[in-house]
mmCIF file of C-alpha atoms in Angstrom:
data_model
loop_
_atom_site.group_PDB
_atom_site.id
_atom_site.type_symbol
_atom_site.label_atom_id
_atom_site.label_comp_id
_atom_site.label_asym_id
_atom_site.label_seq_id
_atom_site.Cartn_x
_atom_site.Cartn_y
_atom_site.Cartn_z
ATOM 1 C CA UNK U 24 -23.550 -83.537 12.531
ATOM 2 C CA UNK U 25 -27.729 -82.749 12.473
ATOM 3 C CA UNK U 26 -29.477 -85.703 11.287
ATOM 4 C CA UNK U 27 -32.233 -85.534 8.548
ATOM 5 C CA UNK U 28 -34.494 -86.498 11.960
ATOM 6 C CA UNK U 29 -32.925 -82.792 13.395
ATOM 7 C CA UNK U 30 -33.550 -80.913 10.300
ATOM 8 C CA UNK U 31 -37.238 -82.160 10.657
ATOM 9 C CA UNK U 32 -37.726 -81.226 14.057
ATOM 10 C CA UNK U 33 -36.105 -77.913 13.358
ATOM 11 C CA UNK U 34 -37.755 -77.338 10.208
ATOM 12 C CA UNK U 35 -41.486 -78.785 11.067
ATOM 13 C CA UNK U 36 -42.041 -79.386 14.271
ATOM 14 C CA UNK U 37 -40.524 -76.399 16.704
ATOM 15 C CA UNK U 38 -42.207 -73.629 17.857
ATOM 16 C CA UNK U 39 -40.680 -70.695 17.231
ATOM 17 C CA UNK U 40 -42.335 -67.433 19.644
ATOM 18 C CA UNK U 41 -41.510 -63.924 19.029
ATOM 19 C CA UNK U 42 -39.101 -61.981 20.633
ATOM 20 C CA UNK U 43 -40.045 -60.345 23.317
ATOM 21 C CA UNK U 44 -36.871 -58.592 24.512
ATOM 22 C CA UNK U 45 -37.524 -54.435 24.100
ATOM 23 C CA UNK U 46 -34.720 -52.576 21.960
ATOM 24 C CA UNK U 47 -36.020 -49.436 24.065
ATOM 25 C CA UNK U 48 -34.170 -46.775 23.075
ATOM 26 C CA UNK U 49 -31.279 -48.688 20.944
ATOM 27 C CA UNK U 50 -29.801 -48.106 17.413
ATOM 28 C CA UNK U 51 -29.774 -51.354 15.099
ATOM 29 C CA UNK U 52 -27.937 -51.828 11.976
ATOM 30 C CA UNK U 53 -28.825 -54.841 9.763
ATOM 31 C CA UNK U 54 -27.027 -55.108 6.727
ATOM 32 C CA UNK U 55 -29.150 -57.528 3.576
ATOM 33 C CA UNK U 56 -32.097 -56.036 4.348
ATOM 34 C CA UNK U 57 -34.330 -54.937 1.389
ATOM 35 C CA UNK U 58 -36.131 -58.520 1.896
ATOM 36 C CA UNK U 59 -36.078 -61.490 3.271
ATOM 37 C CA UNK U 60 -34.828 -62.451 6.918
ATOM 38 C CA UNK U 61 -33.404 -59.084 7.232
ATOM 39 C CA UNK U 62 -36.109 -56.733 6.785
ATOM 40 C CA UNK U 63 -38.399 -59.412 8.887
ATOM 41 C CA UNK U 64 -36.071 -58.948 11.742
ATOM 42 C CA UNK U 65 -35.957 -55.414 11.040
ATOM 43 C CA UNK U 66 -40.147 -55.302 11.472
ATOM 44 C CA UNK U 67 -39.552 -57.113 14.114
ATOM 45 C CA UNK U 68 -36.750 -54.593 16.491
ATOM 46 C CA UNK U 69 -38.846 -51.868 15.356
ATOM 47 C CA UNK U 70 -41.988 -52.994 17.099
ATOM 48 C CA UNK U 71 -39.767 -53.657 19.683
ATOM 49 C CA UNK U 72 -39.161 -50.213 20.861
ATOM 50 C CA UNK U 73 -35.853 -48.960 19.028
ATOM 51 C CA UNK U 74 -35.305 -45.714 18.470
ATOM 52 C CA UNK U 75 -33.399 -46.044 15.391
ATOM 53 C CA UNK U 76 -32.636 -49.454 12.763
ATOM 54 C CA UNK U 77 -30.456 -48.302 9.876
ATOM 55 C CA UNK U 78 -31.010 -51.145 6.743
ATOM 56 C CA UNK U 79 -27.890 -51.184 5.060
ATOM 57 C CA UNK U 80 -28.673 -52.428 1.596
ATOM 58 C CA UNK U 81 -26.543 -52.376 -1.281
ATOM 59 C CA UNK U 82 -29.813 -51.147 -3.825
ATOM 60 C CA UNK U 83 -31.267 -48.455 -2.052
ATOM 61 C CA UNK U 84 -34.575 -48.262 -4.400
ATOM 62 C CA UNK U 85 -35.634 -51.930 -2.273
ATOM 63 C CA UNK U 86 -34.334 -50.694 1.123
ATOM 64 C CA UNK U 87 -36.734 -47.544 0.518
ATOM 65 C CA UNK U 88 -39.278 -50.155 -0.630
ATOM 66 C CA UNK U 89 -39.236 -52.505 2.699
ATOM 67 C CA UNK U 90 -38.609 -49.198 5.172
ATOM 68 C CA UNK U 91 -42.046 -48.191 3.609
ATOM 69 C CA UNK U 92 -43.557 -51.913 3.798
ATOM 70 C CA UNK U 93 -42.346 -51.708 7.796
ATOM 71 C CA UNK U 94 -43.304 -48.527 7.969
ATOM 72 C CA UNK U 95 -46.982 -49.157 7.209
ATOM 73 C CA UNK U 96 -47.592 -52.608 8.859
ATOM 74 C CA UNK U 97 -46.373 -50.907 11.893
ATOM 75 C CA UNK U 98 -47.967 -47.777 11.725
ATOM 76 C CA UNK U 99 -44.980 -46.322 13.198
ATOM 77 C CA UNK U 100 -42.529 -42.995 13.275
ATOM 78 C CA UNK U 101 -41.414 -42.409 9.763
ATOM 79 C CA UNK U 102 -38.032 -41.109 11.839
ATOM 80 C CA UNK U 103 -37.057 -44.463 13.182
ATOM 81 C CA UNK U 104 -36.132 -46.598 10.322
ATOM 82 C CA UNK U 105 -33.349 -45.134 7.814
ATOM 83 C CA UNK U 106 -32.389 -46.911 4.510
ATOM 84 C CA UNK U 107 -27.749 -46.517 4.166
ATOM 85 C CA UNK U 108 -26.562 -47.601 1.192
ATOM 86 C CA UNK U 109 -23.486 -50.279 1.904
ATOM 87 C CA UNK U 110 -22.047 -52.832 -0.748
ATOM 88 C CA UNK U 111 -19.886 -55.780 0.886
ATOM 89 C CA UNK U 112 -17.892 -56.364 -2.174
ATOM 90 C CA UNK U 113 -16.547 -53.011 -1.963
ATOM 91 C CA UNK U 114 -14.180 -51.670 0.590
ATOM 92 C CA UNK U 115 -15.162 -47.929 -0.390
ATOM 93 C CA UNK U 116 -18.526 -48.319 0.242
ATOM 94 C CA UNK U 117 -17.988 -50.198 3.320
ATOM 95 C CA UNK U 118 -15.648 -46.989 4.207
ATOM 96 C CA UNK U 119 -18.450 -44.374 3.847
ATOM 97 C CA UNK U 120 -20.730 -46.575 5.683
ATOM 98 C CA UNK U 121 -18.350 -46.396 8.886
ATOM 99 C CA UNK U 122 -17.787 -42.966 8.508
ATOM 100 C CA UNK U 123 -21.566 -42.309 8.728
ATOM 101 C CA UNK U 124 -22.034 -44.986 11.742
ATOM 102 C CA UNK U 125 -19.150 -42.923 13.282
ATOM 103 C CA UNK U 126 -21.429 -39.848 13.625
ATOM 104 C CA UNK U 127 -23.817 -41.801 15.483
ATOM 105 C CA UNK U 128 -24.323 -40.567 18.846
ATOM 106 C CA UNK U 129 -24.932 -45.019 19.780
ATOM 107 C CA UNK U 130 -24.695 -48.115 18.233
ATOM 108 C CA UNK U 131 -26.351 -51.161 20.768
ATOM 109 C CA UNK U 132 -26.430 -53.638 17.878
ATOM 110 C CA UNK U 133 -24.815 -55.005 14.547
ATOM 111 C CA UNK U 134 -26.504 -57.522 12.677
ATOM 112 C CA UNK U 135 -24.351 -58.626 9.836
ATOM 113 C CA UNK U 136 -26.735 -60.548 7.428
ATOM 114 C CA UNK U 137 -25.852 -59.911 4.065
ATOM 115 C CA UNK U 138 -24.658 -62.559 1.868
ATOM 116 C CA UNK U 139 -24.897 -64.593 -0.969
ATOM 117 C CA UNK U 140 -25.065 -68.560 -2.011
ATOM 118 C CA UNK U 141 -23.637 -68.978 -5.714
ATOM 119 C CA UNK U 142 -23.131 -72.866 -6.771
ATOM 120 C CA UNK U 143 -22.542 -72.977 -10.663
ATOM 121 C CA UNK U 144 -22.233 -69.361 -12.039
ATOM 122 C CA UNK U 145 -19.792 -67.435 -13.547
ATOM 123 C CA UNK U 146 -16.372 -67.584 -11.658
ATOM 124 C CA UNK U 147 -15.581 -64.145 -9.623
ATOM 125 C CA UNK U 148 -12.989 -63.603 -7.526
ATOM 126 C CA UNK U 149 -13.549 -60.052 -5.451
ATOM 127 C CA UNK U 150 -11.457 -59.484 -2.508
ATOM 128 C CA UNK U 151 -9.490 -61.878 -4.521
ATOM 129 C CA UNK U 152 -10.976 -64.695 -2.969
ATOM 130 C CA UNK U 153 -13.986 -67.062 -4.525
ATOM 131 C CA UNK U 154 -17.102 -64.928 -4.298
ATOM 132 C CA UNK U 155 -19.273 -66.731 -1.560
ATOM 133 C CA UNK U 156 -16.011 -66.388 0.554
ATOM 134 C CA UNK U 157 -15.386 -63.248 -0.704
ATOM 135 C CA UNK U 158 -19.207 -61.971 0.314
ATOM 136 C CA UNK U 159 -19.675 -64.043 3.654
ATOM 137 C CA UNK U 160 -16.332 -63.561 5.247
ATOM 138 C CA UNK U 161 -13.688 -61.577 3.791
ATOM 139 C CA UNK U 162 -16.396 -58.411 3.364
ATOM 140 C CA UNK U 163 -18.392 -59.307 6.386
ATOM 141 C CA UNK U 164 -15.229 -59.008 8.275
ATOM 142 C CA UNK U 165 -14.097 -56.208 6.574
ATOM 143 C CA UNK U 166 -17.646 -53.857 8.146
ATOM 144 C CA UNK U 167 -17.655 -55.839 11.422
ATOM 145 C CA UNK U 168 -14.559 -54.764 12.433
ATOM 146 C CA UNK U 169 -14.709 -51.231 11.337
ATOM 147 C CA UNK U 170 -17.903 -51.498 13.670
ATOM 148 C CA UNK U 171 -16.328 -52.646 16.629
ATOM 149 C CA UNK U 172 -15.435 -49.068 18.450
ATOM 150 C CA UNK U 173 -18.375 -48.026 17.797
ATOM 151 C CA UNK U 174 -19.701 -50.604 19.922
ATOM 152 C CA UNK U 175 -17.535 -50.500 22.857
ATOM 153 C CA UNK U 176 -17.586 -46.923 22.820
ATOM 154 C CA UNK U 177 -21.634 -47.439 23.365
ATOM 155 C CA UNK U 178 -20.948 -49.810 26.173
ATOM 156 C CA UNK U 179 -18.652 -47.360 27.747
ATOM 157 C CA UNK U 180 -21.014 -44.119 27.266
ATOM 158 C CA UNK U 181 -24.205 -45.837 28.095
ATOM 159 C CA UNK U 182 -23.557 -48.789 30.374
ATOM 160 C CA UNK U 183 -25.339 -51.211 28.118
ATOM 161 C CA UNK U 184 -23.860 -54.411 26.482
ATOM 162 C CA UNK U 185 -24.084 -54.282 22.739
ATOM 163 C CA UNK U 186 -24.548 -57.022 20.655
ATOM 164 C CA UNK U 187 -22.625 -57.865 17.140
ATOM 165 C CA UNK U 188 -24.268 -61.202 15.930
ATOM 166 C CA UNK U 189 -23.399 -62.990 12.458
ATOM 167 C CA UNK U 190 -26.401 -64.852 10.620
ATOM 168 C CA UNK U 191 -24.846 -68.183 10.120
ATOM 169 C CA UNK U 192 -25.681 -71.600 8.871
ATOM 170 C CA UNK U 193 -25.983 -75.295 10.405
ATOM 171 C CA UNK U 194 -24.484 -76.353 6.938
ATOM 172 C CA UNK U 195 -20.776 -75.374 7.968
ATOM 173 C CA UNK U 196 -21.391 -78.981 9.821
ATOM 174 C CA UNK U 197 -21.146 -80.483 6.091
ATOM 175 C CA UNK U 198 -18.295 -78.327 4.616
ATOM 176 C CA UNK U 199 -15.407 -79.815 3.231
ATOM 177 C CA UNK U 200 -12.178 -77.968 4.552
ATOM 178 C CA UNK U 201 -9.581 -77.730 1.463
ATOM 179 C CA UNK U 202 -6.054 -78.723 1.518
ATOM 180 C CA UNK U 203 -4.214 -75.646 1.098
ATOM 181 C CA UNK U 204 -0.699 -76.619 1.445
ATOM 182 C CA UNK U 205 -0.105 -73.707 3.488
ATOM 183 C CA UNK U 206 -0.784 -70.820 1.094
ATOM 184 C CA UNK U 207 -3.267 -68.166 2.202
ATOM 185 C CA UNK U 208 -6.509 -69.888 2.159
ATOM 186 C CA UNK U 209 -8.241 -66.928 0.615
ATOM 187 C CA UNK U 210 -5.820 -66.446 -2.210
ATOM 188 C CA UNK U 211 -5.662 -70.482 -2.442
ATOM 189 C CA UNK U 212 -9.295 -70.150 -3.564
ATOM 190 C CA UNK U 213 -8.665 -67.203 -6.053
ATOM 191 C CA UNK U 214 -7.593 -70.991 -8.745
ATOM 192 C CA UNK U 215 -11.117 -71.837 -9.947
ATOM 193 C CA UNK U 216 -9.366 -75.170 -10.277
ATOM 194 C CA UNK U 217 -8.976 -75.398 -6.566
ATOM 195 C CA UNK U 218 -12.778 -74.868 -5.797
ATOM 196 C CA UNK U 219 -15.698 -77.252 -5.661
ATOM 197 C CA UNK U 220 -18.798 -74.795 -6.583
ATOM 198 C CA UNK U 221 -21.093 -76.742 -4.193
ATOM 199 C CA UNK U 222 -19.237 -77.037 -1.224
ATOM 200 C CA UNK U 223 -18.134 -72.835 -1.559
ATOM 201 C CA UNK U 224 -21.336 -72.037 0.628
ATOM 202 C CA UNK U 225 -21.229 -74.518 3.519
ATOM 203 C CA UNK U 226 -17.093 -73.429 3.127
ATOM 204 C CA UNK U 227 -17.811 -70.151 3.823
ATOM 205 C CA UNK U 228 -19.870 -70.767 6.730
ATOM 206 C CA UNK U 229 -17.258 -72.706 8.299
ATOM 207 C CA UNK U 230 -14.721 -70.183 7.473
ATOM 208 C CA UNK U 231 -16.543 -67.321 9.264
ATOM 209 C CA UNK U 232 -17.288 -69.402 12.417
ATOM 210 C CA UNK U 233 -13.662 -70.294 12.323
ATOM 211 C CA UNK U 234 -13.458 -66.408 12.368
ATOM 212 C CA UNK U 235 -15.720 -65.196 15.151
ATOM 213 C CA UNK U 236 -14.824 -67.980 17.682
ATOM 214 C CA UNK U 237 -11.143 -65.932 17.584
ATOM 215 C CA UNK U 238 -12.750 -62.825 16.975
ATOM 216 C CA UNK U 239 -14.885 -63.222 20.152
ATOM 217 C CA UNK U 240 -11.652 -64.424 22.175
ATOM 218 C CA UNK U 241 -9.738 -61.111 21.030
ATOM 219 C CA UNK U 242 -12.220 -58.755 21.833
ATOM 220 C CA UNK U 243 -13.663 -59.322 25.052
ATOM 221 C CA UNK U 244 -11.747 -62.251 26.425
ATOM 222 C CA UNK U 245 -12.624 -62.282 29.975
ATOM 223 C CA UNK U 246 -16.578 -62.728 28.995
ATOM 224 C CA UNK U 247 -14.965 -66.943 29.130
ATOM 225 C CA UNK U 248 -15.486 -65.932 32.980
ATOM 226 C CA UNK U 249 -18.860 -67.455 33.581
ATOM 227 C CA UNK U 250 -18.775 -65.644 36.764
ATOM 228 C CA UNK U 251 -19.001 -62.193 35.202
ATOM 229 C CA UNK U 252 -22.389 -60.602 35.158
ATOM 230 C CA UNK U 253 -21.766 -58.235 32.173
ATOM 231 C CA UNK U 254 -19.344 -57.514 29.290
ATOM 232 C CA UNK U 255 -18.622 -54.767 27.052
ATOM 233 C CA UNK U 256 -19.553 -56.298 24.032
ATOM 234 C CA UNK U 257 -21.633 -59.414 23.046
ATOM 235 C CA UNK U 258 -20.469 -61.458 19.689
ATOM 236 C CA UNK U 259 -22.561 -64.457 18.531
ATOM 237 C CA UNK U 260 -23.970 -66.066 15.342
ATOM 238 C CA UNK U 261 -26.608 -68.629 14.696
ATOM 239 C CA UNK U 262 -28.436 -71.049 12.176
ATOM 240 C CA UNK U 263 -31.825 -69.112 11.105
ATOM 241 C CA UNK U 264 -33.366 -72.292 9.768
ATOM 242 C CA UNK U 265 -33.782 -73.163 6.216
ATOM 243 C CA UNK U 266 -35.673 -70.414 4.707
ATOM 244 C CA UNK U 267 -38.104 -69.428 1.853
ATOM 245 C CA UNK U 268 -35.629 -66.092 0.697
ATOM 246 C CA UNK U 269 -33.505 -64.581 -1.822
ATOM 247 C CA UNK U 270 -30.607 -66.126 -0.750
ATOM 248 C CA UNK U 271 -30.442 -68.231 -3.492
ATOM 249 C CA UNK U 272 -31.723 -66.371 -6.165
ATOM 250 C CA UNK U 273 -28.622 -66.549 -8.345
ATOM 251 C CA UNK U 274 -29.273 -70.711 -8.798
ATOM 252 C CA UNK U 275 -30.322 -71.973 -12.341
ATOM 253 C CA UNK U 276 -31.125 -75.231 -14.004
ATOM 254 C CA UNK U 277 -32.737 -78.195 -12.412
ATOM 255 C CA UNK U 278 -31.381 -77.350 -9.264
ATOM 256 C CA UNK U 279 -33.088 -74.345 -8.907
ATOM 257 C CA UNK U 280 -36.245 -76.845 -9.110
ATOM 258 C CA UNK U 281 -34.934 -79.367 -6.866
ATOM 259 C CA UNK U 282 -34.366 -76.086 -4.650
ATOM 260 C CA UNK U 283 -37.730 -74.753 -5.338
ATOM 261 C CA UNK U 284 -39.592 -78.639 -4.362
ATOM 262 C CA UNK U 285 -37.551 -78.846 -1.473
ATOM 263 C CA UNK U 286 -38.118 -75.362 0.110
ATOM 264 C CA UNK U 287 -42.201 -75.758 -0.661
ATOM 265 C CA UNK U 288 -41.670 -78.979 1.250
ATOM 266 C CA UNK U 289 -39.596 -77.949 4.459
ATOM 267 C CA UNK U 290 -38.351 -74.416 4.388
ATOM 268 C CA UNK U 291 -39.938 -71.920 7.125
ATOM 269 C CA UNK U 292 -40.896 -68.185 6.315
ATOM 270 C CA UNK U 293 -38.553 -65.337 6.435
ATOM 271 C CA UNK U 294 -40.203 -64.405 9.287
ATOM 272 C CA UNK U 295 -39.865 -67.107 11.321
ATOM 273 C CA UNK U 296 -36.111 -67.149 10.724
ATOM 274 C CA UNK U 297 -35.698 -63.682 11.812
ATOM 275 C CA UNK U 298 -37.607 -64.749 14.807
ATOM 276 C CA UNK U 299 -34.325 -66.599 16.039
ATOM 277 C CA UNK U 300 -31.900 -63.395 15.107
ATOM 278 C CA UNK U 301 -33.791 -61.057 17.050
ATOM 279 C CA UNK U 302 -33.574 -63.402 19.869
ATOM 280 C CA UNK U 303 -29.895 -63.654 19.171
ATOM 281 C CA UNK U 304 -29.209 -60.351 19.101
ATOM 282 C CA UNK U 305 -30.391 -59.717 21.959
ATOM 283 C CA UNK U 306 -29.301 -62.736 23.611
ATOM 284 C CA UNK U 307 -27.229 -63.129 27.121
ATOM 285 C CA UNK U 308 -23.708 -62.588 27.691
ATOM 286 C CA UNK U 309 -23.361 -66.665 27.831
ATOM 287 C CA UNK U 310 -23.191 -66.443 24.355
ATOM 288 C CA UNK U 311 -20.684 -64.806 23.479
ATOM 289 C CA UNK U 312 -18.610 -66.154 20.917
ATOM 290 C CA UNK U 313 -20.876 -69.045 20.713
ATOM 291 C CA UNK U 314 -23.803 -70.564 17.935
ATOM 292 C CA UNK U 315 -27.415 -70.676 18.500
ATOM 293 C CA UNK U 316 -29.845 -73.410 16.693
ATOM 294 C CA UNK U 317 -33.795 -73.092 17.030
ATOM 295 C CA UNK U 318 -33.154 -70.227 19.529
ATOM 296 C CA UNK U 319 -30.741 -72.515 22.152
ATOM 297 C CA UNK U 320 -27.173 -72.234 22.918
ATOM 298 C CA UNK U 321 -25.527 -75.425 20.812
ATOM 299 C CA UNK U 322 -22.361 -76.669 20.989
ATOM 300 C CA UNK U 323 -19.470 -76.371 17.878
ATOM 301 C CA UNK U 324 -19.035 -79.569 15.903
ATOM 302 C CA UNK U 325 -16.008 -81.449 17.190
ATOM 303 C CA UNK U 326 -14.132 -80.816 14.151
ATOM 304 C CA UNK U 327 -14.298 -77.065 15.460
ATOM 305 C CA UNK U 328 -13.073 -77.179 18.593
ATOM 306 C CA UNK U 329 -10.789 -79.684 19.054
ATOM 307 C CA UNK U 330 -7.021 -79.395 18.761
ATOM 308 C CA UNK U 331 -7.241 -79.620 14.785
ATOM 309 C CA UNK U 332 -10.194 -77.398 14.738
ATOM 310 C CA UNK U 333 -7.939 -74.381 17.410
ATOM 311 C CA UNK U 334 -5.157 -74.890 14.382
ATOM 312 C CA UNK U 335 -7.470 -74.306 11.854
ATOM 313 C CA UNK U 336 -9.082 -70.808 13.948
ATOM 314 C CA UNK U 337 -5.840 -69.766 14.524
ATOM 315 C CA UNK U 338 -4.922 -70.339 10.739
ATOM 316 C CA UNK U 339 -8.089 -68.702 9.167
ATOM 317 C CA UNK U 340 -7.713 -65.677 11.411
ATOM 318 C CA UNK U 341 -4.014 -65.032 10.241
ATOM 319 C CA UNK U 342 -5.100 -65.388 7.046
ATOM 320 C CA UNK U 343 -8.051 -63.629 7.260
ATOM 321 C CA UNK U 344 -6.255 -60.679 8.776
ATOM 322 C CA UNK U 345 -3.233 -60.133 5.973
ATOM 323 C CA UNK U 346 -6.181 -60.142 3.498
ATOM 324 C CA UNK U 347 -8.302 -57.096 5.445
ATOM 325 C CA UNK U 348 -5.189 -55.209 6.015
ATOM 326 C CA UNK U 349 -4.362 -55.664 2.333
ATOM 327 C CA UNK U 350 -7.763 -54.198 1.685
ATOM 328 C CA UNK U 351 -7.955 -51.466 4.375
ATOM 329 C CA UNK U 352 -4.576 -50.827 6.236
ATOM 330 C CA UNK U 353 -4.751 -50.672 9.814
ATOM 331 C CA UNK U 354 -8.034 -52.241 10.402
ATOM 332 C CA UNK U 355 -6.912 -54.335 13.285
ATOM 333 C CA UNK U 356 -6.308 -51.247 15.413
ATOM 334 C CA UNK U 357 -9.808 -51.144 15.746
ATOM 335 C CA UNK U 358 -9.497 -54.411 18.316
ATOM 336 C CA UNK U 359 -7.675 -52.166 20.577
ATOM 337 C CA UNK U 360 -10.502 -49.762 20.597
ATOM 338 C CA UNK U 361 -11.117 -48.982 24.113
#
């Protein structure tokens, strides 16, 4: 677990540089971003070289709003940045989302960075799941994998690796994993009773790491062959630093002031988070189906990998699975996408 002394260092004291890596030619999609780390890592691919980055936003009036803000700190092509309108609380809109990226003649990289962080409000249950798990993994999951032929069908074409990377958070270290007594973990949390409001973030984090690590394993196994110098698809997530954003703009009370002291205090820009997804997005195969931290490779928390944590994976992904098909049937044939 990060001590307070780490989330100094990481919050204070390292350097951050900006990418370098050119997305020459490559087409981007990064979903939440009208604002915040998303449409800073959007600036940032775009100056970068790509040819196309597609902002999937759920209000389109504020993805028009930062395409124009990019747009004119830039100075660039009017023709490279498009604004798609995708909602990840609702399976139709995810569906006409695809069905657009399917007409794309490439897709080189999938940044899925929308999501939410809800502590006290009014109990929802979409996906019928708790909404920050509802949001962050069961919706997340529900685009990514619709996404995945795309992808390989890039890698094929083109001979490139392409790159699906999940913005994550170092505070799945601090979740608390429930005692479900072997129901569905998702539907578990559909009992407000069974929830603790403050721990549903960091839960939710933990969940969807839970979820790439077998994710990653299913979809391009061999790339555990150090040996290999390439792989058809690269899957990763990392920690983007505690951030001034929107993230948690649905907080009230006196913790939205504790929230508000503590981010003037320690919290880096926007644009220094999106700094460390650019990087891993367009990071080596090494890390594939791994976490990064202050742009580095880092290691899972015990409690993820070891033979309780390989239970759990295995657990979250079976559950996680019987709720997407639920929601869109057949979904997992898109892991056998060639």
């Amino acid at each position: 677990m990060p001590t307070f002394g780490n989330f100094l260092h990481t919050q204070l004291v390292l350097k951050i540089p900006k990418p370098t890596t050119s997305f020459a030619s490559k087409t981007v999609i990064i979903t939440g971003a009208s604002s915040g780390i998303g449409k800073e890592a959007a600036r940032h691919i775009v100056r970068l070289g790509a040819s196309k980055v597609i902002l999937g936003c759920r209000n389109i009036t504020k993805g028009d709003r930062a395409k124009r803000e990019i747009e004119s700190s830039l100075g660039c092509s009017q023709k490279i940045i498009e604004v798609w309108e995708v909602d990840i609380e609702s399976p139709e809109s995810i569906k006409k989302f695809v069905d657009r990226v399917n007409y794309l003649s490439r897709l080189d990289v999938v940044i899925n960075n929308a999501g939410l962080a809800l502590l006290h409000n009014k109990y929802q249950v979409p996906y019928g799941t708790e909404r920050n798990v509802a949001v962050n993994v069961i919706g997340t999951f529900l685009l990514a994998l619709q996404l995945i032929p795309k992808l390989k069908q890039t890698a094929t074409l083109h001979g490139v690796t392409p790159h699906m990377t999940f913005t994550s958070s170092a505070l799945y270290d601090v979740a608390k994993y429930p005692e479900h007594q072997g129901e569905n973990i998702f539907t578990w949390m559909s009992d407000k009773s069974h929830v603790d409001m403050m721990n549903q973030y960091n839960l939710s984090k933990l969940l969807l790491l839970h979820a790439i690590i077998k994710l990653s394993s299913i979809v391009d196994p061999v790339t555990s062959d150090k040996s290999r110098e390439s792989s058809s698809i690269v899957i990763n997530s990392l920690d983007p630093c505690f951030c001034k954003t929107q993230l948690g703009r649905d907080i009230s009370g006196m913790l939205k002031v504790a929230t508000a002291v503590f981010a003037f205090l320690f919290a880096r820009t926007a644009e220094e988070g999106s700094r460390l997804v650019v990087k891993t997005a367009s990071a080596g195969r090494e890390t594939h189906g791994g976490y990064m931290r202050g742009g580095a490779l880092k290691e899972y928390a015990p409690f993820v990998t070891n033979e309780d944590g390989v239970k759990k994976t295995n657990r979250v992904w079976e559950d996680l699975c019987t709720k997407l098909e639920q929601l869109q049937p057949g979904i997992l044939e898109n892991l056998n996408a060639v």
